[in-house]
CSV table of C-alpha atoms and ligand atoms in Angstrom, one decimal:
chain,number,residue,atom,x,y,z
A,1,MET,CA,0.0,0.0,0.0
A,2,ASN,CA,1.4,3.4,-1.0
A,3,GLY,CA,1.4,6.5,1.3
A,4,LEU,CA,-1.8,7.8,-0.3
A,5,GLU,CA,-3.6,4.5,0.0
A,6,ALA,CA,-2.6,4.1,3.5
A,7,ARG,CA,-3.8,7.7,4.3
A,8,LEU,CA,-7.3,7.0,2.7
A,9,ALA,CA,-7.7,3.6,4.4
A,10,THR,CA,-6.9,5.1,7.9
A,11,ALA,CA,-9.3,8.0,7.3
A,12,ALA,CA,-12.0,5.7,6.2
A,13,ARG,CA,-11.7,3.5,9.3
A,14,GLY,CA,-11.7,6.5,11.6
A,15,ARG,CA,-14.8,8.1,10.1
A,16,ALA,CA,-17.8,8.5,12.4
A,17,ARG,CA,-20.0,8.2,9.3
A,18,HIS,CA,-19.9,8.0,5.5
A,19,ARG,CA,-21.2,10.9,3.7
A,20,MET,CA,-23.2,10.2,0.5
A,21,ILE,CA,-23.7,12.3,-2.5
A,22,ARG,CA,-27.6,12.5,-2.5
A,23,THR,CA,-29.4,12.8,-5.7
A,24,ALA,CA,-32.5,14.9,-5.3
A,25,GLU,CA,-34.7,13.0,-7.7
A,26,PRO,CA,-37.7,12.6,-7.8
A,27,ARG,CA,-37.9,16.4,-7.6
A,28,PRO,CA,-40.3,17.9,-8.5
A,29,ALA,CA,-42.7,14.8,-7.9
A,30,GLY,CA,-41.5,14.3,-4.3
A,31,ILE,CA,-41.7,16.7,-1.4
A,32,ASP,CA,-38.4,18.6,-0.9
A,33,LEU,CA,-38.0,20.0,2.6
A,34,ALA,CA,-34.3,19.7,2.6
A,35,SER,CA,-32.9,22.0,-0.1
A,36,ASN,CA,-31.9,25.7,0.2
A,37,ASP,CA,-34.3,26.8,-2.6
A,38,TYR,CA,-36.2,28.8,-0.1
A,39,LEU,CA,-38.2,30.9,-2.6
A,40,GLY,CA,-38.8,28.1,-5.0
A,41,LEU,CA,-37.0,30.0,-7.8
A,42,ILE,CA,-34.6,27.3,-9.2
A,43,ARG,CA,-37.1,26.3,-11.8
A,44,ASP,CA,-38.8,29.5,-12.2
A,45,PRO,CA,-39.4,30.2,-15.9
A,46,ARG,CA,-38.2,33.7,-15.6
A,47,LEU,CA,-34.8,32.7,-14.2
A,48,VAL,CA,-34.5,29.9,-16.7
A,49,ALA,CA,-35.2,32.4,-19.5
A,50,ALA,CA,-32.7,34.9,-18.2
A,51,ALA,CA,-30.1,32.2,-18.1
A,52,VAL,CA,-30.8,30.9,-21.5
A,53,THR,CA,-30.6,34.4,-23.0
A,54,ALA,CA,-27.2,34.9,-21.3
A,55,LEU,CA,-26.1,31.5,-22.5
A,56,GLN,CA,-26.9,32.4,-26.1
A,57,ARG,CA,-25.2,35.8,-25.7
A,58,TYR,CA,-22.1,35.0,-23.8
A,59,GLY,CA,-21.7,31.3,-24.0
A,60,THR,CA,-21.3,28.6,-21.3
A,61,GLY,CA,-18.5,30.1,-19.2
A,62,ALA,CA,-16.9,33.4,-18.3
A,63,GLY,CA,-13.6,32.2,-20.0
A,64,ALA,CA,-11.3,33.9,-17.6
A,65,SER,CA,-10.9,35.8,-14.3
A,66,ARG,CA,-13.0,38.9,-13.9
A,67,VAL,CA,-9.8,41.0,-14.0
A,68,VAL,CA,-8.7,39.5,-17.3
A,69,THR,CA,-11.6,39.1,-19.9
A,70,GLY,CA,-14.1,37.3,-17.7
A,71,THR,CA,-16.4,40.3,-16.9
A,72,VAL,CA,-19.5,40.6,-19.1
A,73,PRO,CA,-22.2,43.2,-18.7
A,74,VAL,CA,-24.4,40.8,-16.8
A,75,HIS,CA,-22.0,40.7,-13.9
A,76,ARG,CA,-22.4,44.5,-13.4
A,77,GLU,CA,-26.1,44.2,-13.9
A,78,LEU,CA,-26.1,41.6,-11.1
A,79,GLU,CA,-24.0,43.7,-8.9
A,80,ASP,CA,-26.3,46.7,-9.3
A,81,GLU,CA,-29.3,44.5,-8.5
A,82,LEU,CA,-27.8,43.0,-5.4
A,83,ALA,CA,-26.7,46.5,-4.1
A,84,ALA,CA,-30.3,47.8,-4.7
A,85,LEU,CA,-31.9,44.7,-3.1
A,86,THR,CA,-29.7,45.0,0.1
A,87,GLY,CA,-29.5,48.8,0.3
A,88,GLN,CA,-25.7,48.7,0.1
A,89,PRO,CA,-23.5,51.2,-1.8
A,90,ALA,CA,-21.6,48.4,-3.8
A,91,ALA,CA,-21.4,44.8,-4.5
A,92,LEU,CA,-18.7,42.5,-5.9
A,93,VAL,CA,-19.7,39.1,-7.3
A,94,PHE,CA,-17.5,36.0,-6.9
A,95,ALA,CA,-17.9,32.4,-8.4
A,96,SER,CA,-19.5,31.1,-5.1
A,97,GLY,CA,-20.4,32.1,-1.6
A,98,TYR,CA,-17.4,30.1,-0.4
A,99,ALA,CA,-15.1,32.1,-2.6
A,100,ALA,CA,-16.6,35.4,-1.4
A,101,ASN,CA,-15.9,34.5,2.2
A,102,LEU,CA,-12.3,33.3,1.4
A,103,GLY,CA,-11.8,36.5,-0.7
A,104,LEU,CA,-13.1,39.0,1.9
A,105,LEU,CA,-11.5,37.6,5.0
A,106,GLY,CA,-8.2,37.1,3.1
A,107,SER,CA,-8.1,40.7,1.9
A,108,ILE,CA,-9.0,42.2,5.3
A,109,GLY,CA,-7.2,39.7,7.6
A,110,GLY,CA,-3.5,38.9,7.9
A,111,PRO,CA,-1.1,38.6,10.9
A,112,GLY,CA,-1.9,42.1,12.3
A,113,THR,CA,-5.6,41.1,12.7
A,114,MET,CA,-7.5,38.9,15.1
A,115,ILE,CA,-10.6,37.3,13.5
A,116,ALA,CA,-13.2,36.4,16.1
A,117,LEU,CA,-15.8,33.9,14.9
A,118,ASP,CA,-19.0,32.8,16.3
A,119,ALA,CA,-18.6,29.1,17.1
A,120,HIS,CA,-21.4,28.1,14.7
A,121,ALA,CA,-19.8,30.0,11.7
A,122,HIS,CA,-19.8,28.2,8.4
A,123,ALA,CA,-16.7,26.3,7.1
A,124,SER,CA,-16.0,28.9,4.4
A,125,LEU,CA,-15.7,31.7,7.1
A,126,ILE,CA,-13.4,29.5,9.3
A,127,ASP,CA,-11.2,28.6,6.2
A,128,GLY,CA,-11.1,32.2,5.0
A,129,ALA,CA,-10.0,33.3,8.6
A,130,ARG,CA,-7.3,30.7,8.8
A,131,LEU,CA,-6.1,31.2,5.2
A,132,SER,CA,-5.7,34.9,5.9
A,133,GLY,CA,-3.0,34.4,8.3
A,134,ALA,CA,-4.9,36.2,11.1
A,135,VAL,CA,-4.9,35.1,14.7
A,136,VAL,CA,-8.2,33.1,14.7
A,137,ARG,CA,-10.4,32.9,17.9
A,138,PHE,CA,-13.8,31.4,18.5
A,139,TRP,CA,-16.5,32.7,21.0
A,140,PRO,CA,-19.5,30.6,22.2
A,141,HIS,CA,-22.5,30.7,19.9
A,142,ASN,CA,-24.4,34.0,20.2
A,143,ASP,CA,-22.7,34.8,23.6
A,144,LEU,CA,-22.0,38.6,23.3
A,145,ALA,CA,-20.6,38.8,26.8
A,146,ALA,CA,-17.9,36.3,25.9
A,147,LEU,CA,-17.3,38.3,22.6
A,148,ALA,CA,-17.0,41.5,24.7
A,149,GLU,CA,-14.4,39.9,26.8
A,150,LEU,CA,-12.4,38.6,23.8
A,151,LEU,CA,-12.5,42.1,22.2
A,152,GLY,CA,-11.4,43.6,25.5
A,153,ALA,CA,-8.3,41.5,25.6
A,154,ALA,CA,-7.4,41.9,22.0
A,155,ASP,CA,-4.0,43.3,21.2
A,156,ARG,CA,-4.6,43.9,17.4
A,157,ARG,CA,-7.2,45.0,14.9
A,158,VAL,CA,-10.3,42.9,15.2
A,159,VAL,CA,-12.7,41.4,12.6
A,160,VAL,CA,-15.9,39.8,14.2
A,161,VAL,CA,-17.5,37.2,12.0
A,162,VAL,CA,-21.2,36.0,12.3
A,163,GLU,CA,-24.0,34.7,10.2
A,164,SER,CA,-27.3,36.6,10.2
A,165,VAL,CA,-29.2,33.3,10.3
A,166,TYR,CA,-27.4,30.0,11.2
A,167,SER,CA,-27.9,27.1,8.9
A,168,VAL,CA,-28.1,24.2,11.3
A,169,LEU,CA,-30.1,25.6,14.3
A,170,GLY,CA,-31.9,28.3,12.2
A,171,ASP,CA,-31.4,30.9,14.9
A,172,ALA,CA,-30.3,34.5,14.3
A,173,ALA,CA,-27.5,36.8,15.3
A,174,ASP,CA,-28.3,39.9,17.3
A,175,LEU,CA,-27.0,42.3,14.7
A,176,PRO,CA,-27.9,45.7,16.3
A,177,ARG,CA,-26.0,44.7,19.6
A,178,LEU,CA,-23.1,43.2,17.6
A,179,ALA,CA,-22.7,46.3,15.4
A,180,GLU,CA,-22.7,48.5,18.6
A,181,LEU,CA,-20.1,46.3,20.3
A,182,CYS,CA,-17.9,46.4,17.3
A,183,ALA,CA,-18.3,50.1,16.9
A,184,ASP,CA,-17.3,50.6,20.5
A,185,ARG,CA,-14.2,48.5,20.1
A,186,ASP,CA,-13.3,49.9,16.7
A,187,ALA,CA,-13.8,46.4,15.2
A,188,THR,CA,-15.2,45.3,11.8
A,189,LEU,CA,-18.3,43.2,11.6
A,190,VAL,CA,-18.6,40.7,8.8
A,191,VAL,CA,-22.1,39.3,8.4
A,192,ASP,CA,-22.7,36.2,6.2
A,193,GLU,CA,-26.3,36.6,4.9
A,194,ALA,CA,-26.2,33.2,3.0
A,195,HIS,CA,-29.5,32.2,4.9
A,196,GLY,CA,-30.9,35.8,5.2
A,197,LEU,CA,-30.8,37.3,1.8
A,198,GLY,CA,-34.2,36.8,0.1
A,199,VAL,CA,-35.6,35.5,3.5
A,200,THR,CA,-35.4,38.0,6.3
A,201,GLY,CA,-36.3,41.7,6.2
A,202,ALA,CA,-39.0,41.1,3.5
A,203,GLY,CA,-36.2,39.6,1.4
A,204,HIS,CA,-33.7,42.5,1.8
A,205,GLY,CA,-31.9,40.6,4.4
A,206,SER,CA,-31.2,41.0,8.1
A,207,VAL,CA,-28.6,43.6,7.9
A,208,TRP,CA,-31.0,45.9,6.0
A,209,ALA,CA,-33.8,45.0,8.5
A,210,ALA,CA,-31.5,46.1,11.4
A,211,GLY,CA,-30.8,49.5,9.6
A,212,LEU,CA,-27.2,48.5,9.2
A,213,ALA,CA,-27.0,48.5,5.4
A,214,GLY,CA,-24.2,51.0,4.3
A,215,VAL,CA,-22.8,51.3,7.8
A,216,GLY,CA,-19.1,51.6,7.3
A,217,HIS,CA,-17.8,49.0,9.8
A,218,VAL,CA,-20.5,46.4,8.8
A,219,LEU,CA,-19.6,44.2,5.7
A,220,VAL,CA,-21.9,41.6,4.3
A,221,THR,CA,-21.5,38.5,2.3
A,222,ALA,CA,-24.0,36.1,0.7
A,223,SER,CA,-24.4,33.1,-1.4
A,224,LEU,CA,-26.6,33.4,-4.6
A,225,SER,CA,-27.3,29.7,-4.5
A,226,LYS,CA,-30.0,29.6,-1.8
A,227,ALA,CA,-33.0,31.9,-1.9
A,228,LEU,CA,-31.9,33.4,-5.1
A,229,GLY,CA,-32.0,30.0,-6.8
A,230,ALA,CA,-28.8,30.6,-8.8
A,231,GLN,CA,-25.1,30.1,-8.1
A,232,GLY,CA,-22.3,32.5,-7.0
A,233,GLY,CA,-21.5,34.7,-4.1
A,234,VAL,CA,-21.2,38.4,-3.3
A,235,VAL,CA,-19.5,40.8,-0.9
A,236,LEU,CA,-21.5,44.0,-0.1
A,237,GLY,CA,-20.2,47.3,1.3
A,238,SER,CA,-18.6,50.5,0.2
A,239,ASP,CA,-17.1,51.4,-3.2
A,240,ARG,CA,-13.8,51.5,-1.5
A,241,LEU,CA,-14.1,48.0,-0.2
A,242,ARG,CA,-15.2,46.8,-3.7
A,243,GLU,CA,-12.1,48.5,-5.2
A,244,HIS,CA,-9.8,46.9,-2.5
A,245,LEU,CA,-11.3,43.4,-3.2
A,246,ILE,CA,-10.8,43.8,-7.0
A,247,ASN,CA,-7.1,44.4,-6.3
A,248,THR,CA,-6.5,42.0,-3.4
A,249,ALA,CA,-9.1,39.2,-3.0
A,250,ARG,CA,-7.3,36.1,-4.3
A,251,THR,CA,-10.5,34.1,-5.0
A,252,PHE,CA,-11.6,37.0,-7.2
A,253,VAL,CA,-8.3,37.7,-9.1
A,254,PHE,CA,-7.3,34.1,-9.5
A,255,ASP,CA,-10.6,32.4,-10.0
A,256,THR,CA,-12.6,32.2,-13.3
A,257,GLY,CA,-15.6,34.6,-13.2
A,258,LEU,CA,-19.2,33.5,-12.3
A,259,ALA,CA,-20.7,31.8,-15.4
A,260,PRO,CA,-22.9,34.5,-17.2
A,261,ALA,CA,-25.9,32.2,-17.1
A,262,ALA,CA,-25.8,32.0,-13.3
A,263,ALA,CA,-25.2,35.7,-13.0
A,264,ALA,CA,-28.3,36.4,-15.2
A,265,ALA,CA,-30.5,34.1,-13.2
A,266,ALA,CA,-29.4,35.7,-10.0
A,267,ALA,CA,-30.1,39.2,-11.3
A,268,GLU,CA,-33.6,38.1,-12.3
A,269,ALA,CA,-34.1,36.5,-8.9
A,270,CYS,CA,-33.1,39.9,-7.3
A,271,ARG,CA,-35.8,41.7,-9.3
A,272,ILE,CA,-38.4,39.0,-8.3
A,273,VAL,CA,-37.6,39.3,-4.6
A,274,ARG,CA,-38.0,43.1,-4.8
A,275,SER,CA,-41.3,43.0,-6.9
A,276,GLU,CA,-42.9,40.0,-5.1
A,277,PRO,CA,-43.0,40.5,-1.4
A,278,GLU,CA,-45.8,37.9,-1.2
A,279,ARG,CA,-43.3,35.2,-2.2
A,280,VAL,CA,-41.2,35.9,0.9
A,281,ALA,CA,-44.4,36.0,3.0
A,282,ALA,CA,-45.4,32.6,1.6
A,283,LEU,CA,-42.1,31.2,2.8
A,284,ARG,CA,-42.7,32.6,6.2
A,285,ALA,CA,-46.2,31.0,6.4
A,286,VAL,CA,-44.6,27.6,5.6
A,287,ALA,CA,-41.9,28.2,8.2
A,288,GLU,CA,-44.6,29.0,10.8
A,289,ALA,CA,-46.6,25.9,9.9
A,290,ILE,CA,-43.5,23.6,10.5
A,291,ALA,CA,-42.8,25.4,13.9
A,292,ALA,CA,-46.6,25.0,14.8
A,293,GLY,CA,-46.4,21.3,14.0
A,294,TRP,CA,-43.6,21.0,16.6
A,295,GLY,CA,-45.2,23.4,19.1
A,296,ARG,CA,-42.0,25.5,19.0
A,297,PRO,CA,-41.4,29.2,18.4
A,298,VAL,CA,-40.7,29.8,14.6
A,299,ALA,CA,-36.9,30.3,13.9
A,300,ALA,CA,-35.8,33.5,12.0
A,301,GLY,CA,-35.2,32.0,8.6
A,302,ALA,CA,-36.4,29.2,6.5
A,303,VAL,CA,-34.5,26.5,8.5
A,304,GLN,CA,-36.5,24.9,11.3
A,305,SER,CA,-34.6,22.4,13.3
A,306,LEU,CA,-35.7,19.7,15.8
A,307,PRO,CA,-33.1,18.0,18.1
A,308,ALA,CA,-33.0,14.2,18.0
A,309,GLY,CA,-32.0,11.8,20.7
A,310,SER,CA,-29.3,10.2,18.7
A,311,ALA,CA,-27.7,10.2,15.3
A,312,GLY,CA,-29.3,6.8,14.6
A,313,ALA,CA,-32.8,8.1,15.4
A,314,ALA,CA,-32.3,11.1,13.1
A,315,GLU,CA,-31.0,8.9,10.3
A,316,SER,CA,-33.8,6.5,10.6
A,317,VAL,CA,-36.5,9.1,10.4
A,318,ALA,CA,-34.9,10.8,7.5
A,319,ARG,CA,-34.7,7.4,5.7
A,320,GLN,CA,-38.3,6.6,6.5
A,321,LEU,CA,-39.5,9.9,5.2
A,322,THR,CA,-37.3,9.5,2.0
A,323,THR,CA,-39.0,6.1,1.3
A,324,GLU,CA,-42.3,8.2,1.3
A,325,GLY,CA,-40.9,10.7,-1.2
A,326,VAL,CA,-40.3,13.4,1.5
A,327,LEU,CA,-36.7,14.8,1.6
A,328,VAL,CA,-35.7,16.2,5.0
A,329,GLY,CA,-32.4,17.3,6.3
A,330,CYS,CA,-30.6,15.0,8.7
A,331,PHE,CA,-27.7,16.6,10.6
A,332,ARG,CA,-25.4,14.5,12.7
A,333,PRO,CA,-21.9,14.8,14.2
A,334,PRO,CA,-19.4,15.9,12.8
A,335,SER,CA,-21.7,18.3,10.7
A,336,VAL,CA,-23.3,19.9,13.7
A,337,PRO,CA,-21.5,22.7,15.6
A,338,ASP,CA,-22.7,21.4,19.0
A,339,GLY,CA,-22.7,17.6,18.7
A,340,ILE,CA,-26.5,17.4,18.7
A,341,SER,CA,-28.1,15.5,15.9
A,342,ARG,CA,-31.2,17.1,14.3
A,343,ILE,CA,-33.9,16.7,11.7
A,344,ARG,CA,-34.1,19.9,9.8
A,345,LEU,CA,-37.2,21.0,7.7
A,346,THR,CA,-36.5,23.7,5.3
A,347,ALA,CA,-39.4,26.0,4.5
A,348,ARG,CA,-40.0,26.9,0.8
A,349,ALA,CA,-42.3,29.5,-0.7
A,350,ASP,CA,-43.8,27.1,-3.2
A,351,LEU,CA,-45.0,24.5,-0.6
A,352,ASP,CA,-48.4,24.2,0.9
A,353,PRO,CA,-48.3,25.2,4.6
A,354,ALA,CA,-51.0,22.5,5.4
A,355,MET,CA,-48.7,19.8,3.8
A,356,ALA,CA,-45.6,21.2,5.8
A,357,LEU,CA,-47.6,21.2,9.0
A,358,GLY,CA,-48.6,17.5,8.3
A,359,VAL,CA,-45.0,16.4,7.8
A,360,ALA,CA,-43.7,18.4,10.8
A,361,ARG,CA,-46.4,16.8,13.0
A,362,ARG,CA,-45.1,13.3,12.2
A,363,VAL,CA,-41.5,14.0,12.9
A,364,PRO,CA,-41.6,14.0,16.8
A,365,ALA,CA,-43.7,10.7,16.8
A,366,LEU,CA,-41.2,9.1,14.3
A,367,LEU,CA,-38.2,10.2,16.4
A,368,ALA,CA,-39.7,8.8,19.6
A,369,GLY,CA,-40.3,5.5,17.9
A,370,ALA,CA,-36.7,5.4,16.6
A,371,GLU,CA,-35.0,6.1,19.9
B,1,PLP,C1,-23.4,30.4,5.8
B,1,PLP,C2,-23.0,29.9,4.5
B,1,PLP,N1,-22.0,30.7,4.0
B,1,PLP,C3,-21.4,30.3,2.8
B,1,PLP,C4,-21.8,29.2,2.1
B,1,PLP,C5,-21.3,28.9,0.8
B,1,PLP,O1,-22.0,29.3,-0.3
B,1,PLP,P1,-21.9,28.7,-1.7
B,1,PLP,O2,-22.7,27.4,-1.7
B,1,PLP,O3,-22.5,29.6,-2.6
B,1,PLP,O4,-20.5,28.5,-2.0
B,1,PLP,C6,-22.9,28.4,2.6
B,1,PLP,C7,-23.3,27.2,2.0
B,1,PLP,O5,-23.7,26.3,2.5
B,1,PLP,C8,-23.4,28.8,3.9
B,1,PLP,O6,-24.3,28.1,4.6
């Protein structure tokens, strides 16, 4: 066995569980309560038509980095739409939300900086912080007293990193208090709106809803692959920040630009979110139905999450529902930040609240039977 084979074999033996690549068929025949297509836009004919037009006009790929020949007019159109939707002065689009987080933290981090992340921050934020070369610290989830203590002891410039809505528990960050705390300590606040954009604040996002859009020390990132039903990522903030990223963000400079078809679809999605607030309200109604089915308060975003007694119980319930054509999220260690396994139901604007209520009601009983 060579070195690589030995490494793969050891890793496989030590793995708590094997991940599978899950194919989402039989969509749309089945009931999908697991994907991130929160507004039900992935198959919207308007997004598809915008993508087809861009395909015909620009071809299948950007062909180069945005700073070489990979920028086409639809990228600027998308950036204008995203800035308008979120109330921000400027936007810069990346090939994915992951790349946007790596790019932003890499270009504002570095050895003279401490990056302080909420313990539930997404992998892309953690990787971005580590790759930046900054001193990386974590503070307990949503514990602002612990964050204040960390900031008080900091001996260098600080960047605080949170998500507006967390993807596993579905809970929210207290953005007004975070922004105030960061302003007091002269720290920068980075808010990842991957699960807020298109969902909270009537679709404008949580930063907008908190009145923090365009506030100098509050920077925003988001994925375009969730509520917007497309692909790509964005950093939102001042024109100066945009200029800085164009010159320094490695995942912008050294990565092929976002495919024009994805950019066109995302731009169309931004227009739909702004013009159809009833779509965001429909998503909320489904989220409320799921929470009602569990007798729990509704979480801030689309994700509603119910703890399971064990990983085995969560797996067995997800498997049972899959056999009935209902896809639900099943989160187990090591993919959960606090070690607690969960069944996660994701609300979508194009689902019937009564149906979502019916599925939600069954989950606690199924879990009890599986434990
Ligand atoms: C909070 C958060 N940030 C960033 C990302 C990455 O976004 P993308 O899938 O567009 O790369 C995700 C995706 O799961 C996410 O949940």
